[in-house]
Tab-separated table of C-alpha atoms in Angstrom:
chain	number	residue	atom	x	y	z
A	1	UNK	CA	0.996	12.449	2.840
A	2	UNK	CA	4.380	11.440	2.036
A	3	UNK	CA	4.998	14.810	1.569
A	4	UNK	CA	1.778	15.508	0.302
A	5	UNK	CA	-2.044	15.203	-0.740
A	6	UNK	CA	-0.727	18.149	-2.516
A	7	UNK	CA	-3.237	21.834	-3.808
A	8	UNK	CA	-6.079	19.383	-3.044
A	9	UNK	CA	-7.081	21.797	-0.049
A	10	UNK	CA	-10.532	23.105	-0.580
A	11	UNK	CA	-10.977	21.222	-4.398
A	12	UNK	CA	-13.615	20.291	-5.216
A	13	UNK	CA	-12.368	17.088	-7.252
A	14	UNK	CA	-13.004	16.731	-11.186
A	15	UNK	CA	-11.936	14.402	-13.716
A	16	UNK	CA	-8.411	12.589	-14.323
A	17	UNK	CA	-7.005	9.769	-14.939
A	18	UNK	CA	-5.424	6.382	-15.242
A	19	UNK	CA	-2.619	3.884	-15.890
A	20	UNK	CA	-0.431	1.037	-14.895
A	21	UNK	CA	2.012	-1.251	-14.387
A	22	UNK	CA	3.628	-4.573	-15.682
A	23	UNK	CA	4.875	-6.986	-17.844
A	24	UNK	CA	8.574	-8.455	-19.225
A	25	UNK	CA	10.696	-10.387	-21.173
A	26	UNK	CA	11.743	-7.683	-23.978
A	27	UNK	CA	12.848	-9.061	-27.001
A	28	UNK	CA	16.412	-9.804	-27.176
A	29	UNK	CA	16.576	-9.780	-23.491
A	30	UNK	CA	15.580	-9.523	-19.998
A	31	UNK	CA	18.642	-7.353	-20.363
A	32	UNK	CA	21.190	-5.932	-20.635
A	33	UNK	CA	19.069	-3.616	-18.993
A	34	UNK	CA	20.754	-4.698	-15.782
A	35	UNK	CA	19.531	-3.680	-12.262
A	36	UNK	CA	21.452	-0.015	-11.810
A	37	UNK	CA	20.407	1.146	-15.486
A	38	UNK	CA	18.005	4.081	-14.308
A	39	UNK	CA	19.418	7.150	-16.052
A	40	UNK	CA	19.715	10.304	-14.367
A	41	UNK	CA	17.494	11.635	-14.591
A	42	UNK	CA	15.111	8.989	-15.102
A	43	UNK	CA	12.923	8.518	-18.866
A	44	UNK	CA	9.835	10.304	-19.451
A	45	UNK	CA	8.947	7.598	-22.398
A	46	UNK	CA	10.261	4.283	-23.068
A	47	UNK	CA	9.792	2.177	-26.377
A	48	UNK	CA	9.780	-0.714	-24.630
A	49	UNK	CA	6.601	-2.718	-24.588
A	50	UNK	CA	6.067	-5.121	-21.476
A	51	UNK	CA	5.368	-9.456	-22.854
A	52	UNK	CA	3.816	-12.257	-19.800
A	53	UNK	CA	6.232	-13.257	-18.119
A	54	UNK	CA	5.936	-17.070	-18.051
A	55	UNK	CA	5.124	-19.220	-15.055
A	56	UNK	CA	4.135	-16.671	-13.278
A	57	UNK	CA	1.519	-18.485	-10.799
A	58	UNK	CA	-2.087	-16.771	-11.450
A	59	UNK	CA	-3.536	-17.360	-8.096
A	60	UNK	CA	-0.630	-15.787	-6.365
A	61	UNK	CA	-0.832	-11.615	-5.953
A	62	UNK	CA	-0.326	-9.512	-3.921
A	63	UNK	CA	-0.567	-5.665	-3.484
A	64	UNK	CA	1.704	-3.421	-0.923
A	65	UNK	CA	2.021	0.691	-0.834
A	66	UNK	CA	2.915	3.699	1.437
A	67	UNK	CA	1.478	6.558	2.395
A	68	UNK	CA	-1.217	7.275	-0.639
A	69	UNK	CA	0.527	3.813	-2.328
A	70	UNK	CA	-1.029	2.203	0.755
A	71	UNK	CA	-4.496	3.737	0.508
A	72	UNK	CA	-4.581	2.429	-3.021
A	73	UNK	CA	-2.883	-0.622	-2.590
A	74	UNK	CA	-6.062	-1.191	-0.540
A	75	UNK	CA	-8.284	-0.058	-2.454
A	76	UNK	CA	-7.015	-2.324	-5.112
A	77	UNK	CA	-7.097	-5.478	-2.926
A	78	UNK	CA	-10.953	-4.903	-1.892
A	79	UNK	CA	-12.045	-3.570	-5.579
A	80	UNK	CA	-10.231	-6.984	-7.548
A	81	UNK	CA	-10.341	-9.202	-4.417
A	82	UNK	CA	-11.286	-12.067	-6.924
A	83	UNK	CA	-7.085	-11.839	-7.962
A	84	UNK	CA	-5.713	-10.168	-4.985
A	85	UNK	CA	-4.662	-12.588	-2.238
A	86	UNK	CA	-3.232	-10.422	0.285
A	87	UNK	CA	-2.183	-6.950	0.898
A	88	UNK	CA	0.677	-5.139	3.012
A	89	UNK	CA	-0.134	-1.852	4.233
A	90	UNK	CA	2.171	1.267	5.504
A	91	UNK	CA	0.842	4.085	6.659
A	92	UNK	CA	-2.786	3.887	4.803
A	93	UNK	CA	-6.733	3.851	5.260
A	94	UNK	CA	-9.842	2.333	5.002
A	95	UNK	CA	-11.903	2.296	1.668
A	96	UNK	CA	-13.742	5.252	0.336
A	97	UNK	CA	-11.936	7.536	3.454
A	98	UNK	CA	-12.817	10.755	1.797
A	99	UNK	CA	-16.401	10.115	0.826
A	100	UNK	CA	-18.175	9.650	4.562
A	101	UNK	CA	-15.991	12.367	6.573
A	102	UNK	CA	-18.888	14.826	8.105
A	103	UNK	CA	-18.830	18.347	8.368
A	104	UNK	CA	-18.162	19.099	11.825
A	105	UNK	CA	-20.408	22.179	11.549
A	106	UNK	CA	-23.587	21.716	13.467
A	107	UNK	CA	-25.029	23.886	10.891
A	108	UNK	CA	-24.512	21.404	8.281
A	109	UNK	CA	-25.144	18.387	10.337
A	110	UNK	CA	-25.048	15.118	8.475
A	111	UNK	CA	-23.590	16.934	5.233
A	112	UNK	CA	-20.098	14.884	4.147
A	113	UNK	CA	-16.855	17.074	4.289
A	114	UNK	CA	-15.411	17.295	0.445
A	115	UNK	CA	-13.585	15.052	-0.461
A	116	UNK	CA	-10.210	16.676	-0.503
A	117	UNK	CA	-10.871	18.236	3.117
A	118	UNK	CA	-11.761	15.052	4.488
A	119	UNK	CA	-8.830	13.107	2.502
A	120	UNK	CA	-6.159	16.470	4.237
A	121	UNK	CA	-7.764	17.302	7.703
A	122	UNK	CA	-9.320	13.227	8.647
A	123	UNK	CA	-8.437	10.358	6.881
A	124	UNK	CA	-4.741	12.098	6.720
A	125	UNK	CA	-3.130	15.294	9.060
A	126	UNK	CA	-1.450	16.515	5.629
A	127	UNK	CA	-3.251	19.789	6.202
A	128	UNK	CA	-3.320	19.524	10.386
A	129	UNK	CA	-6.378	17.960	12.061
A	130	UNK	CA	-8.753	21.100	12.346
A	131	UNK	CA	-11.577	22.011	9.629
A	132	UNK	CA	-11.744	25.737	9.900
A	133	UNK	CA	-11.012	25.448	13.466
A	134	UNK	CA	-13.137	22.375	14.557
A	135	UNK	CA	-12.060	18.674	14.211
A	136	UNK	CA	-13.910	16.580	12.470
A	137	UNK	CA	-14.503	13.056	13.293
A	138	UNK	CA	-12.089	9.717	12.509
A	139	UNK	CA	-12.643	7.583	9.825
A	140	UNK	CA	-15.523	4.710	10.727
A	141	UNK	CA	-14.945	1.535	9.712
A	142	UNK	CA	-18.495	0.668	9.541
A	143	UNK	CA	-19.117	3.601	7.062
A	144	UNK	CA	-16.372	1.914	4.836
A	145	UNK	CA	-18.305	-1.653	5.285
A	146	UNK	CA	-21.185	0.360	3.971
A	147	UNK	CA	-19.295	1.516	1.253
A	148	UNK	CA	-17.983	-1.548	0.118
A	149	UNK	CA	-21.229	-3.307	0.102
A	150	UNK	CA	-22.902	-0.443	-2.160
A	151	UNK	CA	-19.720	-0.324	-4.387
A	152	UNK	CA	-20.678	-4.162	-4.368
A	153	UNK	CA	-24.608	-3.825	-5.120
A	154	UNK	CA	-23.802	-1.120	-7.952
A	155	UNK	CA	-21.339	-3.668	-10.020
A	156	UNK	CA	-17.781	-1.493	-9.496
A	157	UNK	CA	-16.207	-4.269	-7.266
A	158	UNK	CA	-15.886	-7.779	-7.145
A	159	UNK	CA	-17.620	-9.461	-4.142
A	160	UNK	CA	-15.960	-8.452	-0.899
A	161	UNK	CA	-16.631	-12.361	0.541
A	162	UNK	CA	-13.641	-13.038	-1.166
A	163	UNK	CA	-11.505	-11.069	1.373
A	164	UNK	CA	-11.825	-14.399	3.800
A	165	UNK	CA	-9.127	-15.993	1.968
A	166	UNK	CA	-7.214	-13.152	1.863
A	167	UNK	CA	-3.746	-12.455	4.150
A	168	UNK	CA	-3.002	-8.746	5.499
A	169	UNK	CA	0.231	-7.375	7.199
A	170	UNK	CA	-0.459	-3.692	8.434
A	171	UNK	CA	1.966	-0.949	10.128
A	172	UNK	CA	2.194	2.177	11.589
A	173	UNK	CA	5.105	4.035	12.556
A	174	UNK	CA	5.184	5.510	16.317
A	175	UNK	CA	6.049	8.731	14.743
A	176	UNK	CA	4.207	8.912	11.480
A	177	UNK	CA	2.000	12.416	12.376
A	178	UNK	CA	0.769	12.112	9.064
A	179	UNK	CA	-1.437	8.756	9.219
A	180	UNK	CA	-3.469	8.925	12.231
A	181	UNK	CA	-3.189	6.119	14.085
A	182	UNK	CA	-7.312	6.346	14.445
A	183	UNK	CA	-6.959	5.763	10.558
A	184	UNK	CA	-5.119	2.442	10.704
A	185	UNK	CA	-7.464	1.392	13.334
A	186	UNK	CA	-10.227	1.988	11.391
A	187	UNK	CA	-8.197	0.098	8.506
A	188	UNK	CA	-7.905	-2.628	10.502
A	189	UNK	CA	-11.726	-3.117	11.824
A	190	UNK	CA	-12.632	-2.747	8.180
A	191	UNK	CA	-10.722	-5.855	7.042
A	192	UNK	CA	-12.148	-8.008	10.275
A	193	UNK	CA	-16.068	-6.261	9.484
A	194	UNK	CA	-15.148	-7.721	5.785
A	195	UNK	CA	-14.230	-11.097	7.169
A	196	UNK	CA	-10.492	-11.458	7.055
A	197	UNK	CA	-9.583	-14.270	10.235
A	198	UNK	CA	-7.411	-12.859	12.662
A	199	UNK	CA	-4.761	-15.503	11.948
A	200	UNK	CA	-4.653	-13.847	8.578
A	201	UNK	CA	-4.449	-10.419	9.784
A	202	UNK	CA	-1.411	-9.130	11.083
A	203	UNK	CA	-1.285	-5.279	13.027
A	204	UNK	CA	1.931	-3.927	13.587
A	205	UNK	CA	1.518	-0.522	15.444
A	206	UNK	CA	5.434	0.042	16.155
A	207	UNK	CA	5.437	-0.851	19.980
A	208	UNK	CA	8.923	-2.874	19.057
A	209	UNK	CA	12.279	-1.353	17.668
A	210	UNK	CA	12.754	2.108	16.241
A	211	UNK	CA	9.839	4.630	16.272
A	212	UNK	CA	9.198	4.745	12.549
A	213	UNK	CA	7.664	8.744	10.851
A	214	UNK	CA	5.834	7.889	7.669
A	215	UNK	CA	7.699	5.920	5.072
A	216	UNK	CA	8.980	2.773	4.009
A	217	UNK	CA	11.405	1.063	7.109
A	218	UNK	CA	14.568	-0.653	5.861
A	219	UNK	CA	17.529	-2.460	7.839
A	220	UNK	CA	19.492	-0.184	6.468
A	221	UNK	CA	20.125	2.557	3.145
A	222	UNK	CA	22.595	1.636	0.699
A	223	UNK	CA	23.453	2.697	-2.258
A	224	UNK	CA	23.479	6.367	-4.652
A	225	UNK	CA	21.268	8.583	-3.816
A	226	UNK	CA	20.397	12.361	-4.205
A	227	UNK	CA	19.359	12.436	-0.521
A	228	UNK	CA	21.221	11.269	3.133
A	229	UNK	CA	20.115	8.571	5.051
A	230	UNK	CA	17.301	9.365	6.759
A	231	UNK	CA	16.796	7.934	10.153
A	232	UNK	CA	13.613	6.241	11.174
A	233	UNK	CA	12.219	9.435	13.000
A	234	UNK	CA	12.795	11.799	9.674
A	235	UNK	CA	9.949	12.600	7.880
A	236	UNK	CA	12.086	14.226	4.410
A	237	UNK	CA	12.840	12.848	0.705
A	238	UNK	CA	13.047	9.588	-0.238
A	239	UNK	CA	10.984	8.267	2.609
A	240	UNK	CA	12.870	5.425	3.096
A	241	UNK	CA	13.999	5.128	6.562
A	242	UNK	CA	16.560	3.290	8.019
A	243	UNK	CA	15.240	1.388	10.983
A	244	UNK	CA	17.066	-1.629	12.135
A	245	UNK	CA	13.897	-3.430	10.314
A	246	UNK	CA	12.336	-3.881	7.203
A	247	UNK	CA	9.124	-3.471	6.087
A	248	UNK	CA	9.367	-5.718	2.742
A	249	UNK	CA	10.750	-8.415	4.772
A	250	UNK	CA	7.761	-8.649	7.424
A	251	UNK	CA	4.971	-8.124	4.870
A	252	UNK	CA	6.368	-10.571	2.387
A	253	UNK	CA	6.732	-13.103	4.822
A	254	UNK	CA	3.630	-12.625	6.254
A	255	UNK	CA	1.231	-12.824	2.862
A	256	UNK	CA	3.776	-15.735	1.472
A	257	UNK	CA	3.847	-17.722	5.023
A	258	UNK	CA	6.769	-20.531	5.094
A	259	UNK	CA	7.413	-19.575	1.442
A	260	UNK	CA	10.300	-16.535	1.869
A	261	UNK	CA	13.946	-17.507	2.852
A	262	UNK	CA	16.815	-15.439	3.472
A	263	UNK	CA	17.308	-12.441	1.243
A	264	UNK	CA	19.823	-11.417	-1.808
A	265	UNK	CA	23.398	-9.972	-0.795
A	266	UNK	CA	22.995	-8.948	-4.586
A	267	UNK	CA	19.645	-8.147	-6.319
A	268	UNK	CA	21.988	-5.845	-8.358
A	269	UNK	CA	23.553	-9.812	-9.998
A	270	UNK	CA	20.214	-12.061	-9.033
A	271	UNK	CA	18.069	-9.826	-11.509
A	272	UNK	CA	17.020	-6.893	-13.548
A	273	UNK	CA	15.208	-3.838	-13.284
A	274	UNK	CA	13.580	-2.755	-16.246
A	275	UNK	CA	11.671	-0.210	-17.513
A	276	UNK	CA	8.743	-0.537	-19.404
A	277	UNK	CA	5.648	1.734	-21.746
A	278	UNK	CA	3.119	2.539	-18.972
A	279	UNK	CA	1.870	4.521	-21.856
A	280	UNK	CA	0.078	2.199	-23.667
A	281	UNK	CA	-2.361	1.135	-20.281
A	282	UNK	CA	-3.998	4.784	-20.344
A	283	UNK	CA	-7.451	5.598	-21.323
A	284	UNK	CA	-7.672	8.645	-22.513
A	285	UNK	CA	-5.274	12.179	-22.458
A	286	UNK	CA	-2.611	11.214	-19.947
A	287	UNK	CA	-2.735	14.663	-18.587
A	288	UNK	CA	-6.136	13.638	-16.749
A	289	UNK	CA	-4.713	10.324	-15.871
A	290	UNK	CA	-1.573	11.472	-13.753
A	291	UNK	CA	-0.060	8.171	-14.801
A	292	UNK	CA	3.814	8.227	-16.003
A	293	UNK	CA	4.746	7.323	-19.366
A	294	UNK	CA	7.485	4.577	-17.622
A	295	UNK	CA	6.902	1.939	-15.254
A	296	UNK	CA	9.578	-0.299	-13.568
A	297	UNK	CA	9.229	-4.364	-13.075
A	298	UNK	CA	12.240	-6.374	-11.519
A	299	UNK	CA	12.306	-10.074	-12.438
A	300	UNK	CA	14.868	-12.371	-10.199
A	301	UNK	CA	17.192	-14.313	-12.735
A	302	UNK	CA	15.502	-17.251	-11.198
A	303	UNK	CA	11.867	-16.904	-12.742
A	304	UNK	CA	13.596	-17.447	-16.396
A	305	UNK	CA	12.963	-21.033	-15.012
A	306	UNK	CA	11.428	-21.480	-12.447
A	307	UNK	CA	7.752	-20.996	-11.465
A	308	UNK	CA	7.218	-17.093	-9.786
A	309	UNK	CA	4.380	-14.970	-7.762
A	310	UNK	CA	3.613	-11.385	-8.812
A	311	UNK	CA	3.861	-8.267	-5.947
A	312	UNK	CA	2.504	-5.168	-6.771
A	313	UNK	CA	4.113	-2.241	-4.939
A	314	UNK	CA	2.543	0.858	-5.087
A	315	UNK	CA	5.179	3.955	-4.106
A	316	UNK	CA	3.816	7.165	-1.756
A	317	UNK	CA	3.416	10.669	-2.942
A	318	UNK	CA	6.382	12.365	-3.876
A	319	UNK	CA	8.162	8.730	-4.251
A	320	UNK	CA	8.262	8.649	-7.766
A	321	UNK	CA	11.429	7.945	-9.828
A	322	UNK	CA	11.117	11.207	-11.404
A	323	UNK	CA	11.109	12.882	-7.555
A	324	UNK	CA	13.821	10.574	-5.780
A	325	UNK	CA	15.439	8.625	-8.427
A	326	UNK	CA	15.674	4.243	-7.696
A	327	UNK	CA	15.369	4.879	-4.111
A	328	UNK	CA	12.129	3.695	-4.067
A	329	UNK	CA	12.066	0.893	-7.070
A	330	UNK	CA	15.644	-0.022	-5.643
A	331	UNK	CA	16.713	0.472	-1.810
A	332	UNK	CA	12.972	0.397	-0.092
A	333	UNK	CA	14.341	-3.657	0.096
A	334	UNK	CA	11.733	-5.340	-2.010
A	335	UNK	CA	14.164	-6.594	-4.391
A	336	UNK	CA	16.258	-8.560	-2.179
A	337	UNK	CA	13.527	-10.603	-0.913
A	338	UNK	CA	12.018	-11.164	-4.530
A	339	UNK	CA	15.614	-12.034	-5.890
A	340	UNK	CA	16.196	-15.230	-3.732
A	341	UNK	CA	12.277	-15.464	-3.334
A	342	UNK	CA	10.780	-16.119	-6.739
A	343	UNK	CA	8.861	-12.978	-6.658
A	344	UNK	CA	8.439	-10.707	-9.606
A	345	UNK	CA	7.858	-6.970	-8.921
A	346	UNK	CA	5.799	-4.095	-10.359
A	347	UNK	CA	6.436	-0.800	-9.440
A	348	UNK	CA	3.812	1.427	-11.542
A	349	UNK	CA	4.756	5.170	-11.256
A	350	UNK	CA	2.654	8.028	-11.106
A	351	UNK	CA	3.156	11.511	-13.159
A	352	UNK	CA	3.426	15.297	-11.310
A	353	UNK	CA	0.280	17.100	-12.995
A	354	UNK	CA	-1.461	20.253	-11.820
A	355	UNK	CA	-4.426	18.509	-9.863
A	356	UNK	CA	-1.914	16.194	-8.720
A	357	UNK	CA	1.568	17.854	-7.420
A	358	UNK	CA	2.520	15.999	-5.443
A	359	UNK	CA	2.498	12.564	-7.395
A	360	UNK	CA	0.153	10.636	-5.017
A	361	UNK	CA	-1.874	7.790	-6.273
A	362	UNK	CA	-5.908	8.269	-6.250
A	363	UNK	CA	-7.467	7.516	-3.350
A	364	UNK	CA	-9.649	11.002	-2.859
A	365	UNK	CA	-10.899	11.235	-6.507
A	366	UNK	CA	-8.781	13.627	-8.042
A	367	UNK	CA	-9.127	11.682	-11.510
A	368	UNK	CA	-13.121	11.895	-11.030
A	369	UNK	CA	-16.030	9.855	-10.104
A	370	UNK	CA	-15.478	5.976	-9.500
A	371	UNK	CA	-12.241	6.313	-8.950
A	372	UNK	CA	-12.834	3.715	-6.126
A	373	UNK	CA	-14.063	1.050	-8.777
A	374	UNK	CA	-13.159	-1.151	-11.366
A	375	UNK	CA	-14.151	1.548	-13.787
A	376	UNK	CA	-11.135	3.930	-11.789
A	377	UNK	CA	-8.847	5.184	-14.320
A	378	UNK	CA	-5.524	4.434	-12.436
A	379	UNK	CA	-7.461	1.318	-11.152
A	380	UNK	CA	-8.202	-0.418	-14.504
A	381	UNK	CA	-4.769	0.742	-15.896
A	382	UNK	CA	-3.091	-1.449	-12.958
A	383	UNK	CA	-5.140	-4.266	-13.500
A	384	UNK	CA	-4.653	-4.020	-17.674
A	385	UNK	CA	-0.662	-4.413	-16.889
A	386	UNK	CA	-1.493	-6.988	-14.343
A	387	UNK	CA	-3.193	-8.992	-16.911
A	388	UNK	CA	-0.608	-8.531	-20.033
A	389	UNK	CA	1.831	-9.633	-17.078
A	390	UNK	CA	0.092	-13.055	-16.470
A	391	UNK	CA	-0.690	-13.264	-20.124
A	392	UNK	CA	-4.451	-13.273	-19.490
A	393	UNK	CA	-5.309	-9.955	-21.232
A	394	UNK	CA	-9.297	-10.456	-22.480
């Protein structure tokens, strides 16, 4: 996905881990640290240590990702749907994906795929759609209700009844051979079989404008980069794709109805980008977390005074700053809606590690058991920078 699920063919998943995202106002100064100010190449550590940014409005989040950013940014939404309001999702899946996925073996009928086959050969085409030469079937959405409701029972998620209120803005690109469009679908009867209205559910399968492959869609790519412009049908590095249309635009407006105006000629001048210690969010050795020791938050100029809502963006594999730079954190157009928008943004970054080559965020269980849950290692490291964020750390 994006580029990768990565050596997850055949493992049989063990134990990693963990981290996050969040939180601003270094002292001395929202900064001098000004939007462009990602070195090349980018930090490995950072000594600065993320503060709440004030007025932020507590009953106001919202998740988005791509590709593996999109599975989890998901799976983040139905796990803390008690804080998460809404969710924008590009090229993702349903909920526990790799854990119902069965063999398509007669000989081992009813016996679930593992979970990195079923996240490489079902849920995803990253490895082609065949399991040693037989396909295996789509992704149900009922077995992800199922899922959810155990998850539910057990105590690793808050109650999914709380996904009523919620607002959802989902796409699929016409070209993306990545995502099966059998996945989104199944993404998409999930959320209605956990009782999102349809008014509150948007489905964009691409039958307007540009056939989009699998990345982020923008109006168009400016700025530096390491890479060309890649047109919507590329599938290649940064996986932002210049479409005549943008992605951030139609989700933000959609999860902040009649709240988002026109965008920012100049995020660059309307506010920062800084970077911040993801460090200090993991839970144990970060080489079993696969988090990254920086993590990147913009903050408009505006939200010094004014009251703000908090986005979470969640990039794809092989989207991290270390792979393509601030193509992601900087051109996927996020920050030019926030800027004029009152919207604060969290990019949390993942970390290249042996289990995890790629840099894709856990939706498979590559950092171990519960990875699904509250108790997930990546998943509780968001939600720790969410909280220092909103200054409601417990």
């Amino acid at each position: 996905m994006i580029g990768s699920l990565a050596v997850m063919w055949r493992l049989q998943i063990g134990t990693i881990a963990l981290a996050g995202l969040v939180s601003l106002i270094f002292e001395g100064a929202i900064a001098r640290a000004g939007h462009d100010a990602v070195p090349e190449p980018p930090p490995a550590s950072t000594s600065h240590k993320l503060r709440a940014v004030p007025g932020l409005k507590q009953n106001s989040i919202t998740v988005s990702g791509v590709s593996s950013g999109g599975f989890f940014a998901h799976q983040f939404h139905v796990a803390y749907s008690k804080l998460v309001n809404g969710a924008g999702i590009i090229g993702g899946g349903p909920f526990g994906c790799a854990e119902h996925i069965l063999n398509p073996y007669w000989w081992f009928a009813g016996v679930p795929l593992d979970r990195g086959s079923a996240a490489t050969v079902a849920c995803t085409h990253y490895l082609g759609s065949r399991y040693f030469g037989l396909r295996p079937s789509s992704p149900r959405a009922d077995d992800s209700a199922s899922f959810v409701q155990q998850a539910h029972r057990q105590g690793l998620i808050d109650d999914p009844m709380n996904l009523a209120s919620s607002r959802v803005w989902l796409f699929h690109g016409r070209r993306d051979e990545l995502v099966p469009q059998s996945t989104m679908a199944a993404l998409k009867d999930l959320y209605q079989l956990l009782g999102v209205p349809s008014l509150q559910l948007s489905t964009d399968m691409n039958e307007h404008g540009r056939s989009a492959s699998h990345g982020v869609p923008v109006t168009k790519l400016e700025g530096p980069s390491r890479f060309p412009v890649r047109l919507c049908e590329e599938h290649a590095p940064p996986f932002v794709i210049e479409c005549g249309y943008e992605a951030a635009e139609q989700l933000l407006k959609h999860l902040y109805p009649g709240q988002i105006g026109k965008a920012s000629e100049d995020p660059h001048g309307d506010g920062n980008l800084i970077a911040f210690d993801q460090s200090e969010f993991f839970i144990g050795a970060s080489d079993h977390i696969s988090l990254h020791g920086v993590g990147y938050i913009y903050v408009p100029k505006s939200c010094e005074r004014e009251e703000c809502r908090l986005h979470v963006a969640f990039h794809g594999c092989r989207q991290t700053a270390d792979e393509i730079h601030d193509d992601f954190i900087r051109d996927a157009g996020y920050n030019r809606w926030a800027a004029t928008n009152n919207i604060v943004l969290l990019y949390p970054q993942i970390a290249v590690i042996s289990i995890n080559p790629n840099g894709c965020w856990d939706w498979w269980g590559y950092t171990g058991e519960g990875y699904f849950g509250q108790n997930g290692r990546q998943m509780r490291a968001v939600r720790a920078i969410i909280a220092r964020v909103l200054g409601a750390e417990r």
